[in-house]
């Protein structure tokens, strides 16, 4: 096993020097250039910052971001991506937690970076690119590096609480990449279309699959995702065969009827992760692109992109739930009940994860780390750290794990335990509904549903009454023209709850 992801890059640059690694619509980098420029940036950083320090990469999302990520790795440091469109409040929180020694920026963020106070050094990435490669310095750093060194820190979206800096090692990424590339036969023929921002771990496969295999990643402008017809055309024009997206982005293609304009038959593999993928939308993808493999992956940022997977190989009804499936190699999934015992088949428990995929905890936050990462309560014999996700699931008769919502979305109403996700699933299966989210008003015991789509609130109420028991019926339906989304492109439940349940 490799000890650093840079070994992927070095091997691939030797094998495919002239092949494109990353391309946006303005610029692209071959593997040779990626290696050379990363070493230049690495040599620049190494001349100033000691290994194992955070390097903030605050830029517009472009192909050149990867040079800085790998440059940080060459300097034995770890990168922390910040996007040009992140709100300043969030950026301040990240900088406060990190106390970084260096920020690399680009033209898009130059002004904002220069207005940040503090002692950190600020450099345009092009300044770093002017450095000569210092092979001796880089070799010395490599000599002392180990696979448990941090590769990156990503701040969680806050969809599951206050944002926290999740630390991820080289070993965790290497372990996952080795598995995913072998399992899905990803090699130099893979062409990916990046959707997720680099500060979100849904983009991790997009960054490391090319480094390991020689695949190419195309980075379309963010605005294309607001016009899914454009994105499908982009996919077709670039002969893209692999999508690793969040469900909301796939749903958007369906909701905008983009397939009526373009059906990119080059797509052979669609992996999604990060939230529930509604079967109604998935079925439309499967109708239009019917020779692709679709995979439901599950995992929090704390488990390096994904720790469970389910290959979709049978038909699913519009209102059925997709299983999360089973653990990826080198990961183990436990479902713990309220007494911290293993939940029996059919019984709901909290998803707990152990294995190589786990984060080393939250950066500069020992209390938050020990609250989420703890000794496996069912192992009293040796030290085994697990991560408690706050997600609920049960195992079915065939051993598949089925998602049952988040602990904090589980409500008690009229004496019944209800998963808000169950109600959303029923609503999403109704024709005329595009997107839906349910929130609970604890004080009034009211369930409020916000949704987008053509159907009016009364008709939706009637349709839902045919599907749900009375105690699960929402008290109120709010029709919106667009669903609030968080920075990661997932439904912004925190915002919706605030807006509809706080007086
Ligand atoms: P994040 O760390 O921002 O990627 O969010 C992780 C959370 O997303 C998990 O704890 C789950 O609540 C949710 N999630 C991830 N994958 C899935 C999935 N396949 N189905 C349902 N929820 C998911």
Short mmCIF file of C-alpha atoms and ligand atoms in Angstrom, two decimals:
data_model
loop_
_atom_site.label_atom_id
_atom_site.label_comp_id
_atom_site.label_asym_id
_atom_site.label_seq_id
_atom_site.Cartn_x
_atom_site.Cartn_y
_atom_site.Cartn_z
CA UNK A 1 0.00 0.00 0.00
CA UNK A 2 1.22 3.49 -0.79
CA UNK A 3 1.99 5.88 2.05
CA UNK A 4 1.03 9.08 0.23
CA UNK A 5 -1.38 9.95 -2.58
CA UNK A 6 1.59 11.60 -4.30
CA UNK A 7 2.78 8.12 -5.24
CA UNK A 8 -0.42 7.78 -7.31
CA UNK A 9 0.38 11.03 -9.08
CA UNK A 10 4.03 10.15 -9.71
CA UNK A 11 3.22 6.72 -11.11
CA UNK A 12 0.40 8.01 -13.32
CA UNK A 13 2.45 10.97 -14.61
CA UNK A 14 5.12 8.51 -15.74
CA UNK A 15 2.60 6.29 -17.48
CA UNK A 16 0.36 8.97 -19.05
CA UNK A 17 2.43 12.21 -19.11
CA UNK A 18 0.46 13.83 -21.94
CA UNK A 19 -3.01 12.73 -20.99
CA UNK A 20 -5.38 15.34 -19.56
CA UNK A 21 -5.88 14.97 -15.82
CA UNK A 22 -8.17 17.93 -15.02
CA UNK A 23 -9.91 20.28 -17.44
CA UNK A 24 -12.25 23.19 -16.90
CA UNK A 25 -13.65 25.22 -19.75
CA UNK A 26 -10.71 27.64 -19.77
CA UNK A 27 -7.68 25.50 -18.97
CA UNK A 28 -6.50 21.92 -18.62
CA UNK A 29 -3.52 20.13 -17.06
CA UNK A 30 -1.80 16.99 -18.29
CA UNK A 31 -0.50 14.57 -15.70
CA UNK A 32 3.04 15.75 -16.44
CA UNK A 33 2.09 19.37 -15.81
CA UNK A 34 0.07 18.48 -12.76
CA UNK A 35 3.14 16.78 -11.29
CA UNK A 36 5.53 19.57 -12.21
CA UNK A 37 3.31 22.43 -10.99
CA UNK A 38 2.38 20.60 -7.79
CA UNK A 39 6.09 20.12 -7.04
CA UNK A 40 6.73 23.81 -7.71
CA UNK A 41 3.97 24.87 -5.32
CA UNK A 42 5.16 22.21 -2.85
CA UNK A 43 8.71 23.56 -2.98
CA UNK A 44 7.41 27.09 -2.44
CA UNK A 45 5.34 26.10 0.60
CA UNK A 46 8.15 23.92 1.99
CA UNK A 47 10.47 26.92 1.99
CA UNK A 48 8.11 28.72 4.36
CA UNK A 49 5.86 26.33 6.28
CA UNK A 50 6.85 23.23 8.28
CA UNK A 51 5.09 19.93 7.50
CA UNK A 52 1.77 19.04 9.10
CA UNK A 53 0.31 22.54 8.98
CA UNK A 54 -2.92 23.64 7.28
CA UNK A 55 -2.68 25.36 3.88
CA UNK A 56 -5.92 27.12 3.03
CA UNK A 57 -6.77 27.07 -0.67
CA UNK A 58 -9.26 29.89 -1.11
CA UNK A 59 -10.20 30.04 -4.79
CA UNK A 60 -12.81 29.89 -7.45
CA UNK A 61 -13.52 26.27 -8.41
CA UNK A 62 -11.11 25.64 -11.27
CA UNK A 63 -8.77 22.89 -12.47
CA UNK A 64 -5.77 24.75 -11.04
CA UNK A 65 -7.07 24.21 -7.48
CA UNK A 66 -5.68 20.66 -7.66
CA UNK A 67 -2.12 22.02 -8.12
CA UNK A 68 -2.37 23.74 -4.75
CA UNK A 69 -3.91 20.68 -3.07
CA UNK A 70 -1.06 18.49 -4.28
CA UNK A 71 1.46 21.27 -3.60
CA UNK A 72 0.34 21.26 0.05
CA UNK A 73 0.81 17.47 0.11
CA UNK A 74 4.32 17.77 -1.39
CA UNK A 75 5.22 20.16 1.44
CA UNK A 76 4.01 17.52 3.92
CA UNK A 77 1.10 19.80 4.83
CA UNK A 78 -2.65 19.34 4.42
CA UNK A 79 -5.04 21.44 2.37
CA UNK A 80 -8.30 23.06 3.39
CA UNK A 81 -10.41 24.21 0.43
CA UNK A 82 -12.51 27.34 0.77
CA UNK A 83 -14.69 28.45 -2.11
CA UNK A 84 -14.92 31.96 -3.50
CA UNK A 85 -18.66 31.89 -2.85
CA UNK A 86 -18.60 30.79 0.77
CA UNK A 87 -20.23 33.26 3.16
CA UNK A 88 -17.70 35.29 5.17
CA UNK A 89 -19.16 34.11 8.50
CA UNK A 90 -18.30 30.53 7.61
CA UNK A 91 -14.85 31.49 6.37
CA UNK A 92 -14.11 33.30 9.64
CA UNK A 93 -15.18 30.26 11.61
CA UNK A 94 -12.89 28.04 9.54
CA UNK A 95 -9.91 30.40 9.86
CA UNK A 96 -10.46 30.75 13.62
CA UNK A 97 -10.41 26.99 14.05
CA UNK A 98 -7.44 26.43 11.76
CA UNK A 99 -5.13 29.35 12.49
CA UNK A 100 -3.47 28.56 9.14
CA UNK A 101 0.10 29.57 8.34
CA UNK A 102 -0.64 30.20 4.67
CA UNK A 103 -3.51 31.01 2.34
CA UNK A 104 -3.20 30.47 -1.40
CA UNK A 105 -5.64 32.49 -3.47
CA UNK A 106 -6.47 33.35 -7.08
CA UNK A 107 -7.73 36.43 -8.95
CA UNK A 108 -11.32 35.76 -7.89
CA UNK A 109 -10.51 35.85 -4.18
CA UNK A 110 -7.54 38.27 -4.10
CA UNK A 111 -9.53 41.18 -2.72
CA UNK A 112 -11.34 39.13 -0.09
CA UNK A 113 -8.12 37.46 1.07
CA UNK A 114 -6.29 40.73 1.38
CA UNK A 115 -9.01 42.08 3.65
CA UNK A 116 -8.60 39.18 6.08
CA UNK A 117 -6.66 40.26 9.18
CA UNK A 118 -4.25 37.99 11.05
CA UNK A 119 -0.68 36.84 10.76
CA UNK A 120 -1.15 34.18 8.08
CA UNK A 121 0.89 34.54 4.89
CA UNK A 122 -1.12 35.17 1.74
CA UNK A 123 0.12 34.29 -1.74
CA UNK A 124 -1.39 34.18 -5.18
CA UNK A 125 -0.96 30.60 -6.39
CA UNK A 126 0.85 31.96 -9.45
CA UNK A 127 3.55 33.35 -7.17
CA UNK A 128 4.00 29.86 -5.75
CA UNK A 129 4.14 28.48 -9.30
CA UNK A 130 7.21 30.62 -10.04
CA UNK A 131 9.30 28.60 -7.54
CA UNK A 132 11.95 26.18 -8.75
CA UNK A 133 11.36 22.55 -7.87
CA UNK A 134 13.52 21.75 -4.84
CA UNK A 135 13.86 17.98 -5.15
CA UNK A 136 16.13 17.69 -2.09
CA UNK A 137 13.68 19.48 0.18
CA UNK A 138 10.73 17.44 -1.15
CA UNK A 139 12.67 14.17 -0.75
CA UNK A 140 13.50 15.02 2.84
CA UNK A 141 9.86 15.72 3.59
CA UNK A 142 8.89 12.41 1.99
CA UNK A 143 11.40 10.57 4.15
CA UNK A 144 9.57 11.64 7.29
CA UNK A 145 6.03 11.34 5.96
CA UNK A 146 3.71 8.52 6.98
CA UNK A 147 0.31 7.40 5.77
CA UNK A 148 -1.41 8.63 8.94
CA UNK A 149 -0.39 12.23 8.11
CA UNK A 150 -3.33 14.46 7.26
CA UNK A 151 -4.10 15.01 3.60
CA UNK A 152 -7.00 17.43 3.97
CA UNK A 153 -9.43 18.98 6.41
CA UNK A 154 -12.98 19.55 5.17
CA UNK A 155 -15.53 21.49 7.12
CA UNK A 156 -18.90 19.73 7.31
CA UNK A 157 -21.88 21.47 5.77
CA UNK A 158 -23.61 22.04 9.05
CA UNK A 159 -26.54 19.93 7.82
CA UNK A 160 -25.88 17.75 10.84
CA UNK A 161 -24.88 20.46 13.34
CA UNK A 162 -22.31 23.26 13.62
CA UNK A 163 -19.55 22.93 10.94
CA UNK A 164 -16.58 20.92 12.16
CA UNK A 165 -13.16 20.43 10.55
CA UNK A 166 -12.99 16.75 9.60
CA UNK A 167 -9.36 15.54 9.38
CA UNK A 168 -8.61 12.85 6.78
CA UNK A 169 -5.31 11.02 6.33
CA UNK A 170 -3.54 9.82 3.19
CA UNK A 171 -4.19 6.23 4.36
CA UNK A 172 -7.97 6.73 4.45
CA UNK A 173 -8.07 8.15 0.92
CA UNK A 174 -5.69 5.52 -0.50
CA UNK A 175 -7.71 2.73 1.08
CA UNK A 176 -10.99 4.01 -0.39
CA UNK A 177 -9.53 4.75 -3.83
CA UNK A 178 -7.96 1.31 -4.09
CA UNK A 179 -11.36 -0.21 -3.34
CA UNK A 180 -13.59 1.97 -5.52
CA UNK A 181 -11.29 1.79 -8.58
CA UNK A 182 -11.06 -1.98 -8.43
CA UNK A 183 -14.74 -2.54 -7.66
CA UNK A 184 -16.02 -0.35 -10.49
CA UNK A 185 -13.18 -1.07 -12.96
CA UNK A 186 -12.15 2.58 -13.06
CA UNK A 187 -9.07 3.06 -15.23
CA UNK A 188 -7.54 5.54 -17.70
CA UNK A 189 -10.65 5.28 -19.91
CA UNK A 190 -12.83 6.84 -17.20
CA UNK A 191 -14.03 10.38 -17.91
CA UNK A 192 -15.78 12.11 -15.02
CA UNK A 193 -17.89 15.24 -14.76
CA UNK A 194 -17.23 16.94 -11.45
CA UNK A 195 -20.31 18.28 -9.69
CA UNK A 196 -19.45 18.72 -6.00
CA UNK A 197 -17.45 21.70 -4.72
CA UNK A 198 -13.93 20.83 -3.58
CA UNK A 199 -14.74 21.80 0.02
CA UNK A 200 -17.33 19.00 0.09
CA UNK A 201 -16.15 15.40 0.36
CA UNK A 202 -18.41 14.33 -2.50
CA UNK A 203 -15.59 15.67 -4.71
CA UNK A 204 -12.90 13.41 -3.19
CA UNK A 205 -13.34 10.60 -5.78
CA UNK A 206 -13.18 13.20 -8.58
CA UNK A 207 -9.78 14.34 -7.35
CA UNK A 208 -8.18 10.98 -6.60
CA UNK A 209 -9.59 8.63 -9.26
CA UNK A 210 -7.54 10.44 -11.98
CA UNK A 211 -4.40 10.46 -9.83
CA UNK A 212 -4.65 6.73 -9.29
CA UNK A 213 -5.82 5.60 -12.73
CA UNK A 214 -5.03 8.21 -15.37
CA UNK A 215 -8.74 9.06 -15.79
CA UNK A 216 -9.79 12.58 -16.81
CA UNK A 217 -12.04 14.89 -14.82
CA UNK A 218 -13.98 17.65 -16.55
CA UNK A 219 -15.00 20.57 -14.36
CA UNK A 220 -17.95 22.45 -15.85
CA UNK A 221 -18.77 25.96 -14.62
CA UNK A 222 -21.01 25.87 -11.55
CA UNK A 223 -23.73 27.74 -13.43
CA UNK A 224 -24.30 24.72 -15.72
CA UNK A 225 -25.91 22.89 -12.81
CA UNK A 226 -28.66 25.50 -12.70
CA UNK A 227 -29.37 24.66 -16.34
CA UNK A 228 -29.25 20.86 -16.43
CA UNK A 229 -29.76 20.80 -20.20
CA UNK A 230 -26.36 22.47 -20.51
CA UNK A 231 -24.78 19.94 -18.21
CA UNK A 232 -26.14 17.01 -20.23
CA UNK A 233 -24.77 18.58 -23.39
CA UNK A 234 -21.42 19.11 -21.67
CA UNK A 235 -21.43 15.41 -20.69
CA UNK A 236 -22.24 14.36 -24.24
CA UNK A 237 -19.66 16.67 -25.85
CA UNK A 238 -16.89 15.40 -23.60
CA UNK A 239 -17.89 11.75 -23.86
CA UNK A 240 -18.18 11.49 -20.09
CA UNK A 241 -18.89 8.00 -18.78
CA UNK A 242 -18.82 8.37 -14.98
CA UNK A 243 -20.84 10.62 -12.69
CA UNK A 244 -20.23 10.88 -8.97
CA UNK A 245 -22.85 13.40 -7.87
CA UNK A 246 -25.17 14.20 -4.99
CA UNK A 247 -28.80 13.06 -5.47
CA UNK A 248 -30.11 16.66 -5.59
CA UNK A 249 -28.07 17.31 -8.75
CA UNK A 250 -29.44 14.15 -10.39
CA UNK A 251 -32.98 15.09 -9.34
CA UNK A 252 -32.54 18.55 -10.82
CA UNK A 253 -31.87 17.01 -14.24
CA UNK A 254 -35.19 15.17 -13.98
CA UNK A 255 -37.16 18.11 -12.57
CA UNK A 256 -35.95 20.36 -15.41
CA UNK A 257 -36.87 17.71 -17.99
CA UNK A 258 -33.35 17.95 -19.37
CA UNK A 259 -33.48 14.44 -20.88
CA UNK A 260 -36.08 15.71 -23.35
CA UNK A 261 -33.26 17.74 -24.92
CA UNK A 262 -30.22 15.49 -24.57
CA UNK A 263 -29.59 11.89 -23.49
CA UNK A 264 -25.85 11.31 -23.09
CA UNK A 265 -25.58 7.60 -23.76
CA UNK A 266 -21.85 7.69 -22.97
CA UNK A 267 -22.75 7.47 -19.25
CA UNK A 268 -21.96 4.00 -17.89
CA UNK A 269 -21.61 4.53 -14.13
CA UNK A 270 -23.62 6.82 -11.85
CA UNK A 271 -22.62 6.89 -8.18
CA UNK A 272 -24.55 9.05 -5.75
CA UNK A 273 -24.02 9.70 -2.07
CA UNK A 274 -24.84 12.29 0.55
CA UNK A 275 -28.63 12.20 0.89
CA UNK A 276 -31.62 10.04 0.02
CA UNK A 277 -32.02 9.42 -3.71
CA UNK A 278 -35.77 9.28 -4.43
CA UNK A 279 -36.64 6.23 -6.54
CA UNK A 280 -39.08 8.24 -8.65
CA UNK A 281 -36.21 10.34 -9.96
CA UNK A 282 -33.82 7.41 -10.17
CA UNK A 283 -36.35 5.50 -12.29
CA UNK A 284 -36.43 8.33 -14.81
CA UNK A 285 -32.62 8.24 -15.06
CA UNK A 286 -32.78 4.48 -15.52
CA UNK A 287 -35.39 4.83 -18.28
CA UNK A 288 -33.33 7.30 -20.30
CA UNK A 289 -29.89 5.85 -19.58
CA UNK A 290 -30.61 2.20 -19.19
CA UNK A 291 -27.22 0.58 -19.67
CA UNK A 292 -25.45 2.36 -16.81
CA UNK A 293 -24.76 0.92 -13.37
CA UNK A 294 -26.31 3.04 -10.60
CA UNK A 295 -24.82 2.87 -7.11
CA UNK A 296 -26.21 4.25 -3.86
CA UNK A 297 -23.28 5.03 -1.57
CA UNK A 298 -23.57 6.18 2.00
CA UNK A 299 -21.11 7.93 4.22
CA UNK A 300 -20.41 11.03 6.25
CA UNK A 301 -17.34 13.22 5.61
CA UNK A 302 -15.91 11.57 8.75
CA UNK A 303 -15.68 8.26 6.83
CA UNK A 304 -13.87 9.48 3.67
CA UNK A 305 -16.69 9.83 1.14
CA UNK A 306 -18.40 6.45 1.62
CA UNK A 307 -18.38 3.39 3.84
CA UNK A 308 -21.43 1.56 2.42
CA UNK A 309 -22.58 0.83 -1.11
CA UNK A 310 -25.50 -0.72 -2.93
CA UNK A 311 -25.36 -1.63 -6.62
CA UNK A 312 -28.85 -1.11 -8.06
CA UNK A 313 -29.55 -4.23 -10.01
CA UNK A 314 -33.29 -4.71 -9.63
CA UNK A 315 -36.36 -2.59 -10.26
CA UNK A 316 -37.56 -0.26 -7.49
CA UNK A 317 -41.09 1.17 -7.20
CA UNK A 318 -41.32 4.97 -7.02
CA UNK A 319 -42.16 4.89 -3.32
CA UNK A 320 -39.63 2.19 -2.36
CA UNK A 321 -36.45 2.92 -0.40
CA UNK A 322 -33.04 2.19 -1.84
CA UNK A 323 -30.93 0.10 0.52
CA UNK A 324 -27.60 1.50 1.70
CA UNK A 325 -26.37 -2.03 1.16
CA UNK A 326 -23.27 -3.24 2.93
CA UNK A 327 -19.93 -2.00 4.18
CA UNK A 328 -17.14 -1.13 1.76
CA UNK A 329 -13.92 -3.10 2.12
CA UNK A 330 -12.00 -2.37 5.33
CA UNK A 331 -15.03 -0.69 6.92
CA UNK A 332 -17.46 -2.17 9.38
CA UNK A 333 -20.96 -0.96 10.10
CA UNK A 334 -22.65 -1.51 13.48
CA UNK A 335 -26.23 -0.63 14.32
CA UNK A 336 -26.39 0.21 18.03
CA UNK A 337 -29.71 0.43 19.89
CA UNK A 338 -30.55 2.83 22.74
CA UNK A 339 -28.76 0.53 25.20
CA UNK A 340 -25.60 0.50 23.04
CA UNK A 341 -26.23 -3.13 22.10
CA UNK A 342 -26.23 -4.45 18.53
CA UNK A 343 -29.73 -3.97 17.09
CA UNK A 344 -31.44 -7.21 16.02
CA UNK A 345 -32.47 -7.71 12.36
CA UNK A 346 -35.46 -5.48 11.63
CA UNK A 347 -34.83 -3.20 14.62
CA UNK A 348 -33.65 0.35 14.22
CA UNK A 349 -30.23 1.36 15.55
CA UNK A 350 -27.72 4.17 15.10
CA UNK A 351 -25.24 3.65 12.27
CA UNK A 352 -21.74 3.40 13.75
CA UNK A 353 -18.64 3.00 11.61
CA UNK A 354 -15.20 1.57 12.22
CA UNK A 355 -12.27 0.97 9.93
CA UNK A 356 -9.54 2.58 7.92
CA UNK A 357 -11.97 5.13 6.46
CA UNK A 358 -12.38 7.01 9.73
CA UNK A 359 -11.22 10.54 10.30
CA UNK A 360 -8.68 11.25 13.03
CA UNK A 361 -11.28 13.54 14.57
CA UNK A 362 -12.21 17.21 14.35
CA UNK A 363 -9.37 19.67 13.92
CA UNK A 364 -8.60 21.61 17.07
CA UNK A 365 -11.78 20.30 18.76
CA UNK A 366 -10.98 17.54 21.28
CA UNK A 367 -14.42 17.71 22.97
CA UNK A 368 -16.36 17.39 19.72
CA UNK A 369 -13.99 14.59 18.68
CA UNK A 370 -14.52 12.54 21.81
CA UNK A 371 -18.30 13.04 21.65
CA UNK A 372 -18.48 11.44 18.17
CA UNK A 373 -15.46 9.12 18.03
CA UNK A 374 -15.44 6.62 20.87
CA UNK A 375 -14.63 3.10 21.99
CA UNK A 376 -16.90 0.51 20.41
CA UNK A 377 -19.21 -0.29 23.36
CA UNK A 378 -19.63 -3.90 22.24
CA UNK A 379 -15.87 -4.51 22.21
CA UNK A 380 -14.47 -4.55 25.73
CA UNK A 381 -11.30 -6.41 24.75
CA UNK A 382 -9.17 -3.89 22.84
CA UNK A 383 -9.18 -0.28 21.72
CA UNK A 384 -11.46 0.09 18.72
CA UNK A 385 -12.65 3.55 17.81
CA UNK A 386 -16.01 3.92 16.13
CA UNK A 387 -17.78 6.98 14.76
CA UNK A 388 -21.39 7.54 15.80
CA UNK A 389 -23.15 9.04 12.81
CA UNK A 390 -26.48 10.13 14.30
CA UNK A 391 -28.12 8.28 11.37
CA UNK A 392 -30.64 5.51 11.92
CA UNK A 393 -31.00 2.28 9.96
CA UNK A 394 -32.13 -1.33 10.21
CA UNK A 395 -30.96 -4.58 8.67
CA UNK A 396 -33.45 -6.48 6.50
CA UNK A 397 -33.74 -10.26 6.22
CA UNK A 398 -31.15 -10.37 3.43
CA UNK A 399 -28.61 -8.45 5.55
CA UNK A 400 -28.92 -5.18 3.64
CA UNK A 401 -28.87 -2.00 5.66
CA UNK A 402 -31.81 0.33 5.08
CA UNK A 403 -31.61 4.03 5.95
CA UNK A 404 -34.26 5.19 8.43
CA UNK A 405 -33.48 8.91 8.75
CA UNK A 406 -31.40 10.92 11.14
CA UNK A 407 -31.78 10.64 14.89
CA UNK A 408 -32.65 14.33 14.97
CA UNK A 409 -35.34 13.88 12.25
CA UNK A 410 -37.06 11.20 14.28
CA UNK A 411 -40.04 12.67 16.05
CA UNK A 412 -42.64 11.58 18.58
CA UNK A 413 -46.16 12.60 17.72
CA UNK A 414 -49.43 11.39 19.21
CA UNK A 415 -47.35 8.66 20.88
CA UNK A 416 -45.98 7.40 17.56
CA UNK A 417 -42.34 7.38 16.56
CA UNK A 418 -42.19 8.90 13.07
CA UNK A 419 -39.34 9.29 10.60
CA UNK A 420 -39.78 12.53 8.69
CA UNK A 421 -37.95 10.80 5.82
CA UNK A 422 -40.83 8.29 5.52
CA UNK A 423 -43.27 11.13 4.93
CA UNK A 424 -40.93 12.77 2.42
CA UNK A 425 -40.58 9.50 0.56
CA UNK A 426 -44.36 9.17 0.25
CA UNK A 427 -44.69 12.78 -0.92
CA UNK A 428 -41.90 12.45 -3.47
CA UNK A 429 -43.60 9.44 -5.05
CA UNK A 430 -46.66 11.59 -5.92
CA UNK A 431 -46.75 12.69 -9.52
CA UNK A 432 -46.32 16.48 -9.80
CA UNK A 433 -43.93 16.73 -6.83
CA UNK A 434 -40.33 17.55 -7.65
CA UNK A 435 -38.69 17.99 -4.27
CA UNK A 436 -39.93 17.80 -0.67
CA UNK A 437 -38.72 18.35 2.87
CA UNK A 438 -40.60 17.88 6.16
CA UNK A 439 -39.79 19.70 9.39
CA UNK A 440 -41.28 19.31 12.85
CA UNK A 441 -42.56 22.15 14.99
CA UNK A 442 -41.94 20.63 18.44
CA UNK A 443 -44.06 23.12 20.42
CA UNK A 444 -47.22 22.65 18.35
CA UNK A 445 -46.44 19.04 17.38
CA UNK A 446 -46.98 20.08 13.75
CA UNK A 447 -45.36 18.54 10.70
CA UNK A 448 -44.75 21.09 7.97
CA UNK A 449 -43.99 20.02 4.42
CA UNK A 450 -42.33 22.33 1.93
CA UNK A 451 -42.21 21.12 -1.64
CA UNK A 452 -41.68 22.16 -5.24
CA UNK A 453 -43.64 20.93 -8.26
CA UNK A 454 -46.81 21.46 -10.25
CA UNK A 455 -49.33 19.93 -7.86
CA UNK A 456 -51.36 22.28 -5.62
CA UNK A 457 -51.40 21.89 -1.84
CA UNK A 458 -54.98 20.53 -1.60
CA UNK A 459 -54.44 17.83 -4.21
CA UNK A 460 -51.16 16.87 -2.57
CA UNK A 461 -52.91 16.60 0.79
CA UNK A 462 -55.54 14.27 -0.76
CA UNK A 463 -52.94 12.10 -2.50
CA UNK A 464 -50.87 11.77 0.66
CA UNK A 465 -53.90 10.86 2.75
CA UNK A 466 -54.20 7.74 0.55
CA UNK A 467 -50.63 6.75 1.41
CA UNK A 468 -49.99 7.70 5.03
CA UNK A 469 -51.70 6.89 8.31
CA UNK A 470 -53.46 9.84 9.95
CA UNK A 471 -50.78 10.29 12.64
CA UNK A 472 -48.15 10.86 9.94
CA UNK A 473 -50.16 13.40 7.95
CA UNK A 474 -48.48 16.80 7.66
CA UNK A 475 -50.46 19.70 9.17
CA UNK A 476 -49.35 22.14 6.54
CA UNK A 477 -48.07 22.07 2.95
CA UNK A 478 -46.06 25.00 1.63
CA UNK A 479 -45.45 25.16 -2.10
CA UNK A 480 -42.18 26.85 -3.08
CA UNK A 481 -40.81 27.83 -6.47
CA UNK A 482 -37.37 26.50 -5.55
CA UNK A 483 -36.06 24.36 -2.71
CA UNK A 484 -33.48 26.02 -0.40
CA UNK A 485 -30.13 24.27 -0.89
CA UNK A 486 -27.04 24.42 1.33
CA UNK A 487 -23.48 25.06 0.16
CA UNK A 488 -23.00 21.38 -0.64
CA UNK A 489 -26.04 21.29 -2.92
CA UNK A 490 -28.16 19.29 -0.48
CA UNK A 491 -31.59 20.39 0.80
CA UNK A 492 -30.99 23.05 3.47
CA UNK A 493 -33.02 21.51 6.31
CA UNK A 494 -31.55 23.83 8.94
CA UNK A 495 -32.77 26.90 7.02
CA UNK A 496 -36.20 25.40 6.30
CA UNK A 497 -36.72 24.42 9.93
CA UNK A 498 -35.70 27.87 11.08
CA UNK A 499 -38.01 29.56 8.64
CA UNK A 500 -41.11 27.46 9.22
CA UNK A 501 -40.92 26.48 12.88
CA UNK A 502 -39.35 29.41 14.70
CA UNK A 503 -41.61 32.22 15.82
P1 LIG B 1 -21.90 14.95 4.85
O1 LIG B 1 -20.89 14.63 5.89
O2 LIG B 1 -22.20 16.40 4.70
O3 LIG B 1 -21.60 14.26 3.56
O4 LIG B 1 -23.28 14.33 5.34
C1 LIG B 1 -23.35 12.99 5.76
C2 LIG B 1 -24.79 12.64 5.99
O5 LIG B 1 -25.49 12.57 4.74
C3 LIG B 1 -24.96 11.25 6.58
O6 LIG B 1 -24.74 11.24 7.97
C4 LIG B 1 -26.40 10.94 6.20
O7 LIG B 1 -27.30 11.58 7.07
C5 LIG B 1 -26.51 11.57 4.81
N1 LIG B 1 -26.28 10.56 3.76
C6 LIG B 1 -25.12 10.23 3.16
N2 LIG B 1 -25.31 9.29 2.22
C7 LIG B 1 -26.62 8.98 2.22
C8 LIG B 1 -27.46 8.05 1.51
N3 LIG B 1 -26.97 7.27 0.54
N4 LIG B 1 -28.78 8.01 1.81
C9 LIG B 1 -29.29 8.81 2.78
N5 LIG B 1 -28.57 9.71 3.48
C10 LIG B 1 -27.25 9.79 3.23
#
